[in-house]
Short mmCIF file of C-alpha atoms in Angstrom, two decimals:
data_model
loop_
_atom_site.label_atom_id
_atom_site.label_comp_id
_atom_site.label_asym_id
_atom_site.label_seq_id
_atom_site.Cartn_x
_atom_site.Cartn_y
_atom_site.Cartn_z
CA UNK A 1 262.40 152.69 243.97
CA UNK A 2 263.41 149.90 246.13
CA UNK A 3 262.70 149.36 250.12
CA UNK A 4 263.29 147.07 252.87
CA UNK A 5 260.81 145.35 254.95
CA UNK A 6 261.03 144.33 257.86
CA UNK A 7 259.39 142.31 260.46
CA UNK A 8 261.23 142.46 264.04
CA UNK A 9 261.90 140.81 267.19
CA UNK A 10 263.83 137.89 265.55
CA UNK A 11 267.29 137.34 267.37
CA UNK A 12 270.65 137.50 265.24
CA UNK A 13 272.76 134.44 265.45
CA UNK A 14 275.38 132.91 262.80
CA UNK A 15 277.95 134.62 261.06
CA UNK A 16 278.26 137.62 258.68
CA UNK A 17 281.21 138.03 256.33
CA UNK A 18 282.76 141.96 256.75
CA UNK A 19 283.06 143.14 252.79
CA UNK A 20 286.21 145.37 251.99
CA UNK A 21 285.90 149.05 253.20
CA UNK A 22 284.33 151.67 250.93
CA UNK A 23 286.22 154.49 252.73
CA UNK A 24 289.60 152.60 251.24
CA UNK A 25 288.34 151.21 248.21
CA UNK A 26 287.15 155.15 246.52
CA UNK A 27 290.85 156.50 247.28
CA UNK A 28 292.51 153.01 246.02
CA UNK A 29 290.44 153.26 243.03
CA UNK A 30 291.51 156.85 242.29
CA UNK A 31 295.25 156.14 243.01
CA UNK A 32 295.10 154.68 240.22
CA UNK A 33 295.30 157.66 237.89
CA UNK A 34 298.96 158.11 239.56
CA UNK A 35 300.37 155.47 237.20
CA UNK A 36 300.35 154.13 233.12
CA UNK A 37 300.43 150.71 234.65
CA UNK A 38 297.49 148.43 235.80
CA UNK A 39 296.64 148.53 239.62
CA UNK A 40 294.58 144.98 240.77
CA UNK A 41 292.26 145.29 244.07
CA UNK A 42 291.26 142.82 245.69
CA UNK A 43 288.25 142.37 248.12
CA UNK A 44 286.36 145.49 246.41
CA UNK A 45 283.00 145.66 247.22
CA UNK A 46 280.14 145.96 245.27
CA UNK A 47 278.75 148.77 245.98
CA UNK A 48 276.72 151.51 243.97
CA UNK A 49 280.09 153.91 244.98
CA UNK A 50 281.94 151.73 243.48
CA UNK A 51 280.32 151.39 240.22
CA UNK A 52 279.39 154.88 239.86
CA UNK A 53 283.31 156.27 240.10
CA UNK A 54 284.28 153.18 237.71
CA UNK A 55 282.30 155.22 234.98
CA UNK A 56 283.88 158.84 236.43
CA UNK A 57 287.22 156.90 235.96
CA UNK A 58 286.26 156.19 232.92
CA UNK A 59 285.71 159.42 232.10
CA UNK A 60 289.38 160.24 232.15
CA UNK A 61 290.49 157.02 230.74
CA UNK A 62 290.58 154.62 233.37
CA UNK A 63 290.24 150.91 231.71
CA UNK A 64 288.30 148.83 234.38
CA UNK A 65 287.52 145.22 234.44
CA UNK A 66 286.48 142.45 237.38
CA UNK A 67 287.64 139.46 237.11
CA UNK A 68 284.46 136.60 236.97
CA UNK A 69 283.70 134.44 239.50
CA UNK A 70 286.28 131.48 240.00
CA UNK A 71 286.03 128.20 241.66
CA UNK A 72 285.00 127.49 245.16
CA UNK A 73 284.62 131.39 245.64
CA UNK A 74 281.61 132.19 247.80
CA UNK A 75 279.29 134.85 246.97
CA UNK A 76 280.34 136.89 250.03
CA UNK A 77 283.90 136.98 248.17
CA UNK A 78 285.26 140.74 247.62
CA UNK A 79 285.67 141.13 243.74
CA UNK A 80 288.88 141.59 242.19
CA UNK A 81 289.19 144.65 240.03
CA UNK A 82 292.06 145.66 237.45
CA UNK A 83 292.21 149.65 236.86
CA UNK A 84 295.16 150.92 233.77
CA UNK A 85 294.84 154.27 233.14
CA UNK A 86 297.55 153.70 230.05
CA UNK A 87 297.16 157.44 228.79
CA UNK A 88 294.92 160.13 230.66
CA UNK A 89 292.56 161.39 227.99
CA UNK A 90 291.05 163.91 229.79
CA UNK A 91 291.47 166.49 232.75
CA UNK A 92 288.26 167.89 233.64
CA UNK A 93 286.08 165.86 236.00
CA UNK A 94 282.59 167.78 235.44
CA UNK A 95 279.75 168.63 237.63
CA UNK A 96 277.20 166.34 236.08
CA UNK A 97 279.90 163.41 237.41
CA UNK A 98 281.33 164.53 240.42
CA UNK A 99 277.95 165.70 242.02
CA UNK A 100 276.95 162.43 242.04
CA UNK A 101 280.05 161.14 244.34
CA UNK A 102 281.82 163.60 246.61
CA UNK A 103 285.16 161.56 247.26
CA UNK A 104 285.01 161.79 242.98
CA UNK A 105 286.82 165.00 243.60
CA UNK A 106 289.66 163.89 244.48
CA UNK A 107 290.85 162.91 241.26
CA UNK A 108 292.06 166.68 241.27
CA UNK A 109 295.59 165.32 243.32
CA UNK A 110 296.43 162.33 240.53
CA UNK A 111 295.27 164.63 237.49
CA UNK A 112 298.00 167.37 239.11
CA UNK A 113 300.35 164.79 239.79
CA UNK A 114 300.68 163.26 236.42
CA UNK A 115 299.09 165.79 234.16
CA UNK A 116 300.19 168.13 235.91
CA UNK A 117 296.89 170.44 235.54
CA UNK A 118 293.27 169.57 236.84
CA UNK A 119 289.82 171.19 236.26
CA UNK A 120 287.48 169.52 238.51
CA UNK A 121 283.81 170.63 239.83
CA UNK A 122 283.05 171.75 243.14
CA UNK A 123 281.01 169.07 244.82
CA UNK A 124 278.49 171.39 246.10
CA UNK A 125 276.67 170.33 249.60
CA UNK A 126 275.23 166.92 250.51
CA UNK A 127 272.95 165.79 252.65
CA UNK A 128 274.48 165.90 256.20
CA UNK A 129 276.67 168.73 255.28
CA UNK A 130 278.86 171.37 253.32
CA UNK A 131 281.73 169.20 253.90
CA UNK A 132 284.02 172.22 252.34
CA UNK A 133 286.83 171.32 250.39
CA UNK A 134 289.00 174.21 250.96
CA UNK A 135 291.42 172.20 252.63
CA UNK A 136 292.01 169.94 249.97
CA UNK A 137 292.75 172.99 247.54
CA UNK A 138 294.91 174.19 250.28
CA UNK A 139 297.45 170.94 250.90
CA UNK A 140 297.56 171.45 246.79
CA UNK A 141 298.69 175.12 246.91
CA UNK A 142 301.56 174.07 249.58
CA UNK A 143 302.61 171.82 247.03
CA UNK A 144 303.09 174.68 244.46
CA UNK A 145 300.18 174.27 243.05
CA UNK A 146 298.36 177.59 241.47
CA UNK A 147 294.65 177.21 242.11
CA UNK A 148 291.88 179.17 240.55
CA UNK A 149 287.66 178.90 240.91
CA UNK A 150 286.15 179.66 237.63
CA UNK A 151 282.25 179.16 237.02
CA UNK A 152 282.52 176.17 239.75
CA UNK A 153 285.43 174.67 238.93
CA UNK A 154 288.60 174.29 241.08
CA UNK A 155 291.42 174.75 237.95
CA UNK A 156 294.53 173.50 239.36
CA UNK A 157 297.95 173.67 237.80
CA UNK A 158 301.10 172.87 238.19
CA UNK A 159 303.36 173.07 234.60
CA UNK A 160 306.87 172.27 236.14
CA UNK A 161 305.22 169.39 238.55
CA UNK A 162 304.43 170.04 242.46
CA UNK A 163 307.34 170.54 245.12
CA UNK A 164 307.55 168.88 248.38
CA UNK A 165 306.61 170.96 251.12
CA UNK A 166 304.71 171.36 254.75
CA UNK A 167 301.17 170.92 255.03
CA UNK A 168 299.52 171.56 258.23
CA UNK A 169 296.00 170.77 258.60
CA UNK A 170 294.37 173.21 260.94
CA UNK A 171 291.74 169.95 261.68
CA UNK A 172 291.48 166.74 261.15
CA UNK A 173 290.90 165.98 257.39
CA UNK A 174 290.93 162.51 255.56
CA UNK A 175 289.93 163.55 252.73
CA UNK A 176 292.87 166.45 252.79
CA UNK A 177 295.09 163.69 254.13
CA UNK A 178 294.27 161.37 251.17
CA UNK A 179 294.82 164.42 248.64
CA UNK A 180 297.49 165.41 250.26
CA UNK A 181 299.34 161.85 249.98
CA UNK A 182 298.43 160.84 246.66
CA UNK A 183 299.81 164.70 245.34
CA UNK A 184 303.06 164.76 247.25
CA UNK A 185 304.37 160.80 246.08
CA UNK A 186 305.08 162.50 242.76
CA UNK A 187 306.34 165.77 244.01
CA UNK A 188 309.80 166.66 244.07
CA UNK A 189 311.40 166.97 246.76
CA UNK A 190 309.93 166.00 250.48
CA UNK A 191 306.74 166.46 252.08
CA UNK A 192 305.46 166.33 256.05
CA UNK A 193 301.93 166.20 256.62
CA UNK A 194 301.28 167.48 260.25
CA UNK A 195 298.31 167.07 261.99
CA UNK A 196 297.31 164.30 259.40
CA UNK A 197 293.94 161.82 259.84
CA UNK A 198 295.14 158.70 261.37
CA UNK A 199 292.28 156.20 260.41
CA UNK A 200 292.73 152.77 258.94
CA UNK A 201 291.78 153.94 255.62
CA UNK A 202 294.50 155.87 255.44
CA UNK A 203 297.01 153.28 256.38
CA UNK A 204 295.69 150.63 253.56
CA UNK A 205 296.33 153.69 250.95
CA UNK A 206 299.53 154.69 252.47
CA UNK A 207 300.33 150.94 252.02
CA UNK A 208 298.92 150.39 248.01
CA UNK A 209 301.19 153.63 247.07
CA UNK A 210 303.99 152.23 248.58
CA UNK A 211 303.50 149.30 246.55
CA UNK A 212 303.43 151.06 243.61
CA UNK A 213 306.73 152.50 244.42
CA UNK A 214 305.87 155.75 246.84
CA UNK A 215 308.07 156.64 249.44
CA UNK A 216 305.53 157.02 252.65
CA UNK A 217 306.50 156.64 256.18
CA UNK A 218 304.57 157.51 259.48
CA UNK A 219 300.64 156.41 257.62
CA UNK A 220 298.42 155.88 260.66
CA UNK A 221 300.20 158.40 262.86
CA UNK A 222 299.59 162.44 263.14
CA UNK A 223 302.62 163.11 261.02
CA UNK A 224 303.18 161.77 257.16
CA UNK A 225 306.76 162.36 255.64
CA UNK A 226 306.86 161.44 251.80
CA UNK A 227 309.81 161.71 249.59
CA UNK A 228 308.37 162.16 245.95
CA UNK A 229 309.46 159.79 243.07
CA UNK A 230 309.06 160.89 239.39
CA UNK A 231 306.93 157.28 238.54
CA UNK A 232 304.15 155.42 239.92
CA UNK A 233 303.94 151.38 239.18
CA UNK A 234 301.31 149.28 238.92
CA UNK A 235 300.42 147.07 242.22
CA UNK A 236 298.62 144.40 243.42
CA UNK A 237 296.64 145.00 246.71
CA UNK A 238 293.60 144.18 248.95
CA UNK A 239 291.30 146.16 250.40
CA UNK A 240 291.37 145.84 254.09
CA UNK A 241 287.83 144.86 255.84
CA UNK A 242 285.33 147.84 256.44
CA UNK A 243 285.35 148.66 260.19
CA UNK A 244 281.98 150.96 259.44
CA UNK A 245 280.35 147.43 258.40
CA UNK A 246 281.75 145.62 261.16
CA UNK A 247 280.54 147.70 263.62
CA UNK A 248 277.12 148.70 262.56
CA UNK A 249 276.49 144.83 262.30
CA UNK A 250 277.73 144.69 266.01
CA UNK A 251 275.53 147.12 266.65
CA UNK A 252 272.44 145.37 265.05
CA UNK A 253 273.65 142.08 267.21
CA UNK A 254 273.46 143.90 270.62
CA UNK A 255 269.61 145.37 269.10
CA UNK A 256 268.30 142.77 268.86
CA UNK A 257 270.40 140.50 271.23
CA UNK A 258 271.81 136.39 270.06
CA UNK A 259 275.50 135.81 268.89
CA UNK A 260 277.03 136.34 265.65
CA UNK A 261 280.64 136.45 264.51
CA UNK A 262 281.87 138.81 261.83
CA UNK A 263 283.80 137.16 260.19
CA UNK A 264 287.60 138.75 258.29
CA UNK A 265 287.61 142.10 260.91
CA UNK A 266 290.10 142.74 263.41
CA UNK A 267 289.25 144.25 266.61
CA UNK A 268 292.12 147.13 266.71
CA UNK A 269 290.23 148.92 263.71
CA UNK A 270 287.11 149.76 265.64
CA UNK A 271 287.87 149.27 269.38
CA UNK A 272 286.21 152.79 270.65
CA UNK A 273 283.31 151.17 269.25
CA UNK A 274 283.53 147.79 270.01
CA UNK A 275 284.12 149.22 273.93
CA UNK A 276 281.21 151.15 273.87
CA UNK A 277 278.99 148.63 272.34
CA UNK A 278 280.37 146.46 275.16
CA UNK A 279 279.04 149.06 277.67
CA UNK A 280 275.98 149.33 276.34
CA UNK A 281 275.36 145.27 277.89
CA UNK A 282 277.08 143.52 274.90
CA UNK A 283 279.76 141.07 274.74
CA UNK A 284 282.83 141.21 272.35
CA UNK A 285 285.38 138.69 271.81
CA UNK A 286 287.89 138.60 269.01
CA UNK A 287 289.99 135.70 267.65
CA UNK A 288 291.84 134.43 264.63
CA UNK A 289 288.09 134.37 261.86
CA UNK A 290 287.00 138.00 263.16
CA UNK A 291 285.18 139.62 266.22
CA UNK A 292 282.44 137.87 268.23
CA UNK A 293 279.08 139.71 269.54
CA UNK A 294 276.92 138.11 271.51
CA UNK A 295 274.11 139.52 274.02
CA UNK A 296 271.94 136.96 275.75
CA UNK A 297 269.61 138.30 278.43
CA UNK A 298 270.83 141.49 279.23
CA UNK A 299 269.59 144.74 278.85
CA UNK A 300 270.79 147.81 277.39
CA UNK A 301 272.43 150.76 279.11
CA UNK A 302 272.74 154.48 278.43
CA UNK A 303 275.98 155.25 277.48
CA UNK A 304 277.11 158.62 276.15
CA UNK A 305 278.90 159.14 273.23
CA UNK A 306 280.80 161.70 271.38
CA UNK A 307 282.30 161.43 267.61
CA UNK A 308 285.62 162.22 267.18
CA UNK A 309 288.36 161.38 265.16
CA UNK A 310 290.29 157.63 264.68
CA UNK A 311 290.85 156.29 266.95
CA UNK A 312 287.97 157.85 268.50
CA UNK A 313 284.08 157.07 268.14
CA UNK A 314 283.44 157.00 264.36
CA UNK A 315 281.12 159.62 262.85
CA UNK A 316 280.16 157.06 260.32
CA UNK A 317 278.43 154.68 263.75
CA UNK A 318 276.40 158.07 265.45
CA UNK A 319 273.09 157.03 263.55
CA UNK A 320 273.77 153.14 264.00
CA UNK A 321 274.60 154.14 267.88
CA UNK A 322 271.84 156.24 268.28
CA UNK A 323 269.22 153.50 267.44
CA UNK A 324 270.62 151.19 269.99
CA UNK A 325 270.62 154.07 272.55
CA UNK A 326 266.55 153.96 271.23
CA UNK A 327 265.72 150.77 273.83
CA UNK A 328 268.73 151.54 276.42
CA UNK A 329 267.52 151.58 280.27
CA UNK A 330 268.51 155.32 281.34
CA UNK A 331 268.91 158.72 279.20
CA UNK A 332 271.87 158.85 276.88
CA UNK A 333 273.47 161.72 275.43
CA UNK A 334 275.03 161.57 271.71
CA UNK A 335 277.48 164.09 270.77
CA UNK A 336 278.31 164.82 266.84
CA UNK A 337 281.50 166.96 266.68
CA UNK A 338 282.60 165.96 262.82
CA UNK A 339 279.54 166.86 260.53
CA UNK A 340 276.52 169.34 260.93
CA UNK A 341 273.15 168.31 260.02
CA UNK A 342 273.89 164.72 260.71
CA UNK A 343 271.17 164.05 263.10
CA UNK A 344 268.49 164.06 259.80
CA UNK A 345 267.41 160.08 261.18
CA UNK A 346 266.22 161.52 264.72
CA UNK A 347 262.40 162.66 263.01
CA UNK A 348 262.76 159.21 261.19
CA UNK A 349 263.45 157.19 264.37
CA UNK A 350 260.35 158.81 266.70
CA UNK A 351 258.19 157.68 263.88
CA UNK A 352 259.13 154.25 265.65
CA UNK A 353 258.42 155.44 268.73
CA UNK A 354 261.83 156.82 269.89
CA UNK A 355 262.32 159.59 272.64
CA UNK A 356 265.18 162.13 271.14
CA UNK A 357 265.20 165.23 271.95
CA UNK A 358 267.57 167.55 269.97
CA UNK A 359 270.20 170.10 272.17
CA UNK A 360 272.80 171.52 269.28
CA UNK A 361 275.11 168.68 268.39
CA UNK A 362 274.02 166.78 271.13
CA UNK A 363 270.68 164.35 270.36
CA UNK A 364 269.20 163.56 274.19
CA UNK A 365 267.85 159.97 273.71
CA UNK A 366 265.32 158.36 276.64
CA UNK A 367 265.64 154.99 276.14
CA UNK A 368 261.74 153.30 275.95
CA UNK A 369 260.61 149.89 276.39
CA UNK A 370 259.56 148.83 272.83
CA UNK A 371 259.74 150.46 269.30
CA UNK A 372 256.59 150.02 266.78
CA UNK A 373 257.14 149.30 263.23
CA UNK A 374 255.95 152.42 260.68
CA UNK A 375 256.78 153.57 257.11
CA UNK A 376 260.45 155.62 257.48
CA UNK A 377 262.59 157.24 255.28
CA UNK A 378 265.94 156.95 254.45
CA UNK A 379 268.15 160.61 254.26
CA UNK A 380 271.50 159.43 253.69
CA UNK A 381 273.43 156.33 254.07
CA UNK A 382 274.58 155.77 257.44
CA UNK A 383 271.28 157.41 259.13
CA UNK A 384 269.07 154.36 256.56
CA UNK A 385 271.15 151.60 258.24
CA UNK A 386 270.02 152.93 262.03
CA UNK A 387 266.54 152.86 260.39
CA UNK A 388 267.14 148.89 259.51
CA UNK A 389 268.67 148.27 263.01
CA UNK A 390 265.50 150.12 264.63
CA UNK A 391 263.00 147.83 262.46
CA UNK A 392 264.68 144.53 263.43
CA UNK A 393 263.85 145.03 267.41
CA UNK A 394 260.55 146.86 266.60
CA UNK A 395 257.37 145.52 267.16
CA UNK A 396 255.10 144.51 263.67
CA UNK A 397 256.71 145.87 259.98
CA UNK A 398 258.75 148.32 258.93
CA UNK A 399 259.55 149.78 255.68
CA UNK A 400 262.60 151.76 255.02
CA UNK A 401 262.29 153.71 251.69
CA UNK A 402 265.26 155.52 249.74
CA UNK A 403 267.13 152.45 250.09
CA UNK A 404 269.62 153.58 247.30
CA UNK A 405 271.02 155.16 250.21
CA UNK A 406 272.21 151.88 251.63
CA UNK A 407 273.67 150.22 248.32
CA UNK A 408 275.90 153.11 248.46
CA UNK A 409 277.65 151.52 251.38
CA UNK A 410 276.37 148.20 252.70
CA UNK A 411 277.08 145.17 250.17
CA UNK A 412 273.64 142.84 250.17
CA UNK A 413 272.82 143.93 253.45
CA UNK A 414 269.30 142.04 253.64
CA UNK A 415 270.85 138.91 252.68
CA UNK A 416 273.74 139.28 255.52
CA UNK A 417 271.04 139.61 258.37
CA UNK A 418 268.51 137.41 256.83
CA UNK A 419 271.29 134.38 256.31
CA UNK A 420 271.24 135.08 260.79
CA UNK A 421 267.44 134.70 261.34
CA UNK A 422 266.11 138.32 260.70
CA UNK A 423 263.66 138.77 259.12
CA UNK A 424 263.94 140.92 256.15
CA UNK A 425 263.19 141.48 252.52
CA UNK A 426 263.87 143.79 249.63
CA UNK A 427 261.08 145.09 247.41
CA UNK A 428 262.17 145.83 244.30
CA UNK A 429 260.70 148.97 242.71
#
């Protein structure tokens, strides 16, 4: 099993190419059951997620190539993918599949959509969560869709195709949003989805189905309206830069202090975090290549935090967050309001030396003069990548184990800091 070493107190300085989001990419990917014609992505990243629901696409008759390299294209280039799922061969997405991959579930919306009947395995827990799917299977029952659990499986059908309807989300969902969307382009009739996730992610797949022909309007805001269509095209998009990346390398910059631009991100899809970075002693400046973060000299604040919803502090930066808050002058307090159990890196980061102190959903963290390199272990992906920004201001080595975690969701994330002076190195097996 792979792991990262690392040997800190290097400074980060040069410039780090954002890869395309995996939180867009998963959904794009699946929207492509919605039509017999090919959908091309651009700026897909390779990622472990990416390959593993290629094969569950697969599985239901998805045809997937990437196109090979071409000339003057950089390795940091996002791949181009082509996805035809010509004839849907099969409507059950089982457990061995989708327990690998919870987004993989979603292929229950398409399936319903075209097919119009689904059989798709529960996803069971993960690691920093139940993360319950109920409502998913909900916006798909509003829709007129007749929804059974049998040993496991959600069986979802629909014979005489969905109907448009209203779909209120009790709380914020993206997942349900995402469902939600992708079912109601090809129901008939209209849809409004109220109380709808407003995140970035969203938008981009708002934007591919609309491309292929969808009707969408209001993407981005807290209310969806979507007139279905009968047919889905083919489309040509690309995937919009990954804010998560963007702003966990941000985060790693005002660690370990220097100046580094990432490069292809705009600052309007993460500025709650880029502000509170800034807070924390950092500097952030954006222009026309991407957003600049720089921190020369000063030290780091305290600055409390609480997850919420876009266009609030992303969930997905807590654990990145947290490990700054690790050498911040002052007593911070970190508040998770979107997942439970998502505070599994706080035993992993006191093996560094870290002062966190655990109060509910809210992680009390001292800020202390230096961190110590150790042997740490990764739990999931976000809380491995606080684990990596930890190591690169702690004194001596670290190792971060599990790394599998991180291919999951950071695209050659050694070779990214170690083209800006850290120093870092894979070990494979």
């Amino acid at each position: 099993m792979d792991r990262i070493q690392i040997r800190g107190g290097a400074r980060l300085n040069g410039v780090i190419p954002i890869s395309g989001a995996k939180n867009a990419a998963l959904p794009l990917m699946i929207a492509s059951l919605l039509t017999d014609q090919t959908l091309t992505l651009e700026n897909l990243p390779r990622l472990a997620d990416v390959i593993q629901l290629a094969r569950i696409l697969g599985n239901h008759g998805v045809d997937y190539s990437i196109d090979g390299k071409r000339v003057g294209e950089e390795a940091a280039s996002g791949q181009t993918a082509h996805l035809r799922a010509r004839t849907i061969v099969d409507t059950t997405a089982p457990y061995e599949l989708v327990s690998r991959m919870r987004a993989s579930f979603w292929v229950i919306a398409p399936l319903i959509a075209r097919m119009g009947e689904a059989r798709v395995s529960l996803p069971g827990g993960c690691a920093i969560g139940t993360r319950p799917v109920d409502l998913l299977l909900m916006a798909l029952e509003k829709l007129g869709a007749s929804i059974e659990i049998d040993a496991g499986y959600a069986v979802a059908k629909a014979a005489k195709g969905l109907i448009g309807a209203e779909i209120e989300f009790p709380k914020v969902t993206v997942g349900g949003t995402h469902v939600a969307m992708m079912a109601a382009s090809m129901a008939h009739g209209a849809t409004r989805i109220l109380n709808a996730a407003r995140e970035p992610e969203i938008v981009d797949v708002a934007d591919c189905l609309n491309k292929m022909g969808a009707r969408i309007r209001g993407a981005g805001t807290s209310t969806i309206e979507i007139v279905g269509v009968p047919r889905l095209n083919g489309a040509h998009h690309r995937v919009l830069p990954d804010r998560i990346e963007a702003g966990t390398y941000a985060t790693a910059v005002a660690m370990t202090g220097g100046d580094v631009l990432l490069e292809g991100v705009s600052e309007d899809l993460l500025e709650t975090a880029l502000d509170t970075i800034e807070k924390s002693g950092a500097t952030v400046m954006s222009d026309n290549r991407g957003v600049r973060v720089r921190r020369n000299g000063a030290g780091l604040q305290a600055v409390d935090v609480e997850t919420a919803p876009f266009p609030g502090f992303p969930t997905d930066l807590q654990a990145q967050f947290m490990a700054l808050m690790t050498r911040a002058k002052g007593t911070s307090r970190i508040t998770e309001t979107i997942f439970e159990n998502r505070f599994m890196h706080v035993q992993e980061l006191a093996r560094l030396g870290a002062r966190i102190r655990l109060d509910g959903e809210t992680a009390i963290v001292e800020g202390v003069k230096r961190l110590r390199g150790a042997q740490v272990m990764a739990t999931d992906l976000r809380a491995s990548v606080s684990l990596v920004i930890a190591g690169l201001a702690a004194e001596g080595e670290t190792v971060v184990n599990r790394v599998y975690h991180l291919d999951r969701g950071f695209e050659r994330l050694e070779e990214k800091l170690g083209a800006c002076g850290a120093d870092i190195t894979r070990i494979v097996g």
